[in-house]
Amino acid sequence: MPAAATSRDRLVAAAFELFEGHGYDATTVDEIATRAGTGRSTFFRHFRGKEDVVLPDHEALLGRVGGRLATASPGGYEVALREAAGIVLAHYLAEGPTARARYRLASSVPAIRDREIASVQRYVRLFAQHIHRWLDTEPDGPLRAELVASAVVIAHNHVLRRWLRGETDDDAATAALLDHSLTLAVSLLRAPAEPGGTPTVVIAGDQADVEQVVQAVRAALGKKPATPGLGSS
């Protein structure tokens, strides 16, 4: 570990070493503090318990995400959503092996898994809060805001899980995959087009009779002339 590592960094590193070597349940706070070269009081200045030492600093991340969304200007909402999701992904990528060790622990320790699931909902609520502010006055705005918020978090987590499982290792490729996934997620930021499509205009000459006009309209709409059959007169 770098000499400049903080006591918090040392506690996190020590905790993961012990969790992977001895198991989560068998590891005590005292053992973590001793391995990190600190005392219990230092541990509890940074964390409330073992679960907190495992989880990323979601408070700081939520603050950064909220700060980026708060600065979004009309016309820049999509960029803000992409950059806000990118903040979270970049944090996990920077953690490297620690993030993957946490993922393995969450797969086997219910308390950690439950905390991570709860944190996902906090991100959804934060995104929704800002997207509602942007869209609520538009057609179907409140519904679209909820859909976009959930979709952005789902897109981010889909990409993050692939990286955590080792399916992607290249950071640039992972960021590109997030960009692609978010393209799908943010599509409802733009109001759907009104039904009906573009009107078709047919111009008929002065000498055209009704039958000729009908034939011209059918041709313009790509319809074949009606074929006489049962029920026709």
Short mmCIF file of C-alpha atoms in Angstrom, two decimals:
data_model
loop_
_atom_site.label_atom_id
_atom_site.label_comp_id
_atom_site.label_asym_id
_atom_site.label_seq_id
_atom_site.Cartn_x
_atom_site.Cartn_y
_atom_site.Cartn_z
CA MET A 1 0.00 0.00 0.00
CA PRO A 2 1.36 3.53 -0.81
CA ALA A 3 3.00 5.30 2.11
CA ALA A 4 0.54 8.19 1.67
CA ALA A 5 -2.48 5.93 2.25
CA THR A 6 -4.88 7.33 4.85
CA SER A 7 -5.99 5.44 7.93
CA ARG A 8 -9.32 4.87 6.16
CA ASP A 9 -7.54 3.35 3.17
CA ARG A 10 -5.54 1.08 5.45
CA LEU A 11 -8.66 -0.06 7.28
CA VAL A 12 -10.44 -0.90 4.04
CA ALA A 13 -7.43 -2.84 2.71
CA ALA A 14 -7.01 -4.70 6.00
CA ALA A 15 -10.70 -5.57 6.14
CA PHE A 16 -10.74 -7.09 2.67
CA GLU A 17 -7.58 -9.07 3.33
CA LEU A 18 -9.11 -10.54 6.47
CA PHE A 19 -12.54 -11.14 4.94
CA GLU A 20 -11.02 -13.05 2.04
CA GLY A 21 -8.59 -14.96 4.23
CA HIS A 22 -10.68 -15.72 7.33
CA GLY A 23 -14.25 -15.07 6.20
CA TYR A 24 -16.52 -12.12 6.87
CA ASP A 25 -18.28 -13.49 9.96
CA ALA A 26 -15.06 -14.67 11.62
CA THR A 27 -13.32 -11.30 11.28
CA THR A 28 -13.64 -8.79 14.13
CA VAL A 29 -13.27 -5.02 14.19
CA ASP A 30 -10.28 -5.38 16.52
CA GLU A 31 -8.53 -7.62 14.01
CA ILE A 32 -9.16 -5.13 11.21
CA ALA A 33 -7.81 -2.25 13.30
CA THR A 34 -4.72 -4.23 14.32
CA ARG A 35 -3.98 -5.29 10.74
CA ALA A 36 -4.31 -1.64 9.64
CA GLY A 37 -2.02 -0.41 12.43
CA THR A 38 -4.75 1.65 14.09
CA GLY A 39 -7.04 1.30 17.10
CA ARG A 40 -10.77 0.67 17.58
CA SER A 41 -11.45 4.37 18.08
CA THR A 42 -9.90 5.15 14.68
CA PHE A 43 -12.01 2.44 13.06
CA PHE A 44 -15.21 3.87 14.51
CA ARG A 45 -14.31 7.40 13.50
CA HIS A 46 -14.57 6.20 9.91
CA PHE A 47 -17.13 3.39 10.03
CA ARG A 48 -20.12 2.32 12.05
CA GLY A 49 -19.32 -1.37 11.63
CA LYS A 50 -17.96 -4.11 9.38
CA GLU A 51 -20.62 -3.57 6.72
CA ASP A 52 -19.60 0.06 6.28
CA VAL A 53 -15.93 -0.77 5.78
CA VAL A 54 -16.93 -3.01 2.86
CA LEU A 55 -19.24 -0.61 1.05
CA PRO A 56 -18.06 2.33 -1.08
CA ASP A 57 -18.64 5.84 0.22
CA HIS A 58 -22.11 6.22 -1.27
CA GLU A 59 -22.70 9.51 0.56
CA ALA A 60 -19.80 11.13 -1.28
CA LEU A 61 -20.81 9.56 -4.59
CA LEU A 62 -24.44 10.63 -4.25
CA GLY A 63 -23.25 14.14 -3.51
CA ARG A 64 -21.12 14.26 -6.64
CA VAL A 65 -23.89 12.80 -8.80
CA GLY A 66 -26.45 15.23 -7.40
CA GLY A 67 -24.08 18.13 -7.96
CA ARG A 68 -23.66 17.24 -11.65
CA LEU A 69 -27.39 16.81 -12.20
CA ALA A 70 -28.12 20.11 -10.45
CA THR A 71 -25.98 22.01 -12.99
CA ALA A 72 -27.76 20.56 -16.04
CA SER A 73 -29.16 23.20 -18.38
CA PRO A 74 -32.08 22.81 -20.81
CA GLY A 75 -30.72 21.01 -23.83
CA GLY A 76 -27.97 19.42 -21.75
CA TYR A 77 -30.00 16.94 -19.72
CA GLU A 78 -28.78 13.88 -21.61
CA VAL A 79 -25.15 14.91 -21.21
CA ALA A 80 -25.72 15.45 -17.49
CA LEU A 81 -27.21 11.97 -17.09
CA ARG A 82 -24.33 10.36 -18.97
CA GLU A 83 -21.70 12.21 -16.93
CA ALA A 84 -23.49 11.51 -13.63
CA ALA A 85 -23.61 7.77 -14.35
CA GLY A 86 -20.00 7.95 -15.47
CA ILE A 87 -18.97 9.38 -12.10
CA VAL A 88 -20.18 6.24 -10.34
CA LEU A 89 -18.64 3.84 -12.86
CA ALA A 90 -15.30 5.65 -12.71
CA HIS A 91 -15.27 5.30 -8.92
CA TYR A 92 -15.67 1.52 -9.11
CA LEU A 93 -13.09 1.19 -11.88
CA ALA A 94 -10.62 3.18 -9.78
CA GLU A 95 -11.16 0.79 -6.86
CA GLY A 96 -10.10 -2.11 -9.07
CA PRO A 97 -9.64 -5.37 -7.10
CA THR A 98 -11.37 -3.90 -4.04
CA ALA A 99 -14.60 -3.44 -5.98
CA ARG A 100 -14.44 -7.01 -7.28
CA ALA A 101 -13.73 -8.36 -3.79
CA ARG A 102 -16.80 -6.48 -2.55
CA TYR A 103 -18.87 -8.05 -5.31
CA ARG A 104 -17.77 -11.51 -4.22
CA LEU A 105 -18.64 -10.72 -0.61
CA ALA A 106 -22.06 -9.39 -1.57
CA SER A 107 -22.75 -12.70 -3.31
CA SER A 108 -22.25 -14.61 -0.06
CA VAL A 109 -23.05 -12.19 2.79
CA PRO A 110 -26.77 -11.26 2.95
CA ALA A 111 -26.19 -8.14 5.07
CA ILE A 112 -23.84 -6.65 2.46
CA ARG A 113 -26.10 -7.67 -0.41
CA ASP A 114 -29.10 -6.00 1.27
CA ARG A 115 -27.17 -2.79 1.84
CA GLU A 116 -26.07 -2.69 -1.79
CA ILE A 117 -29.64 -3.24 -2.98
CA ALA A 118 -30.82 -0.40 -0.75
CA SER A 119 -28.11 1.87 -2.17
CA VAL A 120 -29.39 1.23 -5.70
CA GLN A 121 -32.75 2.70 -4.72
CA ARG A 122 -31.05 5.81 -3.38
CA TYR A 123 -29.50 6.42 -6.80
CA VAL A 124 -32.84 5.85 -8.52
CA ARG A 125 -34.52 8.39 -6.21
CA LEU A 126 -31.75 10.93 -6.78
CA PHE A 127 -31.93 10.65 -10.58
CA ALA A 128 -35.73 10.74 -10.47
CA GLN A 129 -35.72 13.90 -8.33
CA HIS A 130 -33.80 15.83 -10.96
CA ILE A 131 -35.49 14.32 -14.01
CA HIS A 132 -38.92 15.16 -12.55
CA ARG A 133 -37.76 18.75 -12.29
CA TRP A 134 -36.87 18.68 -15.98
CA LEU A 135 -39.88 16.82 -17.41
CA ASP A 136 -42.92 17.16 -15.13
CA THR A 137 -44.56 19.92 -17.21
CA GLU A 138 -44.21 17.94 -20.46
CA PRO A 139 -46.64 15.33 -21.85
CA ASP A 140 -46.37 12.16 -19.72
CA GLY A 141 -43.48 13.91 -17.96
CA PRO A 142 -43.87 12.34 -14.49
CA LEU A 143 -44.06 8.82 -15.95
CA ARG A 144 -41.14 9.41 -18.30
CA ALA A 145 -39.08 10.76 -15.41
CA GLU A 146 -39.57 7.57 -13.40
CA LEU A 147 -38.82 5.38 -16.42
CA VAL A 148 -35.66 7.27 -17.35
CA ALA A 149 -34.34 7.31 -13.78
CA SER A 150 -34.78 3.56 -13.40
CA ALA A 151 -33.38 2.87 -16.86
CA VAL A 152 -30.22 4.93 -16.26
CA VAL A 153 -29.44 3.06 -13.04
CA ILE A 154 -30.23 -0.32 -14.62
CA ALA A 155 -27.99 0.50 -17.61
CA HIS A 156 -25.14 1.52 -15.30
CA ASN A 157 -25.48 -1.57 -13.12
CA HIS A 158 -25.64 -3.88 -16.13
CA VAL A 159 -22.28 -2.57 -17.34
CA LEU A 160 -20.78 -2.50 -13.85
CA ARG A 161 -21.72 -6.13 -13.15
CA ARG A 162 -20.07 -7.23 -16.40
CA TRP A 163 -16.87 -5.52 -15.29
CA LEU A 164 -17.11 -6.89 -11.74
CA ARG A 165 -17.46 -10.43 -13.10
CA GLY A 166 -14.38 -9.93 -15.27
CA GLU A 167 -16.31 -10.13 -18.55
CA THR A 168 -14.71 -6.82 -19.54
CA ASP A 169 -11.30 -5.65 -18.31
CA ASP A 170 -10.52 -2.68 -20.50
CA ASP A 171 -11.68 0.57 -18.90
CA ALA A 172 -12.18 2.32 -22.23
CA ALA A 173 -14.30 -0.55 -23.55
CA THR A 174 -16.34 -0.55 -20.35
CA ALA A 175 -16.96 3.20 -20.65
CA ALA A 176 -17.99 2.73 -24.29
CA LEU A 177 -20.44 0.00 -23.26
CA LEU A 178 -21.94 2.36 -20.67
CA ASP A 179 -22.33 5.03 -23.33
CA HIS A 180 -24.18 2.57 -25.58
CA SER A 181 -26.39 1.36 -22.74
CA LEU A 182 -27.29 4.91 -21.72
CA THR A 183 -28.31 5.72 -25.29
CA LEU A 184 -31.12 3.21 -24.82
CA ALA A 185 -31.88 4.38 -21.29
CA VAL A 186 -32.32 8.10 -22.01
CA SER A 187 -34.51 7.78 -25.11
CA LEU A 188 -37.63 8.87 -23.20
CA LEU A 189 -36.07 12.20 -22.30
CA ARG A 190 -37.51 13.31 -25.62
CA ALA A 191 -41.29 13.33 -25.83
CA PRO A 192 -42.63 10.60 -28.17
CA ALA A 193 -43.94 11.81 -31.52
CA GLU A 194 -47.69 12.30 -31.76
CA PRO A 195 -49.52 9.38 -33.41
CA GLY A 196 -50.64 9.73 -36.98
CA GLY A 197 -47.35 10.32 -38.74
CA THR A 198 -46.85 12.72 -41.66
CA PRO A 199 -49.97 13.55 -43.70
CA THR A 200 -50.06 12.43 -47.33
CA VAL A 201 -50.98 15.10 -49.91
CA VAL A 202 -52.48 14.09 -53.26
CA ILE A 203 -52.90 16.62 -56.09
CA ALA A 204 -55.51 15.78 -58.73
CA GLY A 205 -56.13 17.64 -61.98
CA ASP A 206 -59.30 19.60 -62.65
CA GLN A 207 -60.66 16.89 -64.97
CA ALA A 208 -60.21 13.99 -62.54
CA ASP A 209 -63.44 12.29 -61.51
CA VAL A 210 -64.07 10.76 -58.08
CA GLU A 211 -62.84 7.31 -59.12
CA GLN A 212 -59.57 8.75 -60.43
CA VAL A 213 -59.03 10.65 -57.15
CA VAL A 214 -59.69 7.49 -55.13
CA GLN A 215 -57.21 5.56 -57.25
CA ALA A 216 -54.60 8.32 -56.77
CA VAL A 217 -55.10 8.34 -53.00
CA ARG A 218 -54.81 4.54 -52.84
CA ALA A 219 -51.61 4.65 -54.85
CA ALA A 220 -50.14 7.37 -52.63
CA LEU A 221 -50.93 5.36 -49.52
CA GLY A 222 -49.48 2.22 -51.06
CA LYS A 223 -52.81 0.44 -51.17
CA LYS A 224 -53.96 -1.76 -54.03
CA PRO A 225 -57.38 -1.16 -55.61
CA ALA A 226 -60.16 -3.03 -53.87
CA THR A 227 -60.89 -6.40 -55.42
CA PRO A 228 -64.60 -7.24 -55.75
CA GLY A 229 -65.61 -10.20 -53.67
CA LEU A 230 -68.20 -11.49 -51.23
CA GLY A 231 -70.34 -8.63 -49.91
CA SER A 232 -69.49 -6.19 -52.70
CA SER A 233 -72.26 -4.74 -54.87
#
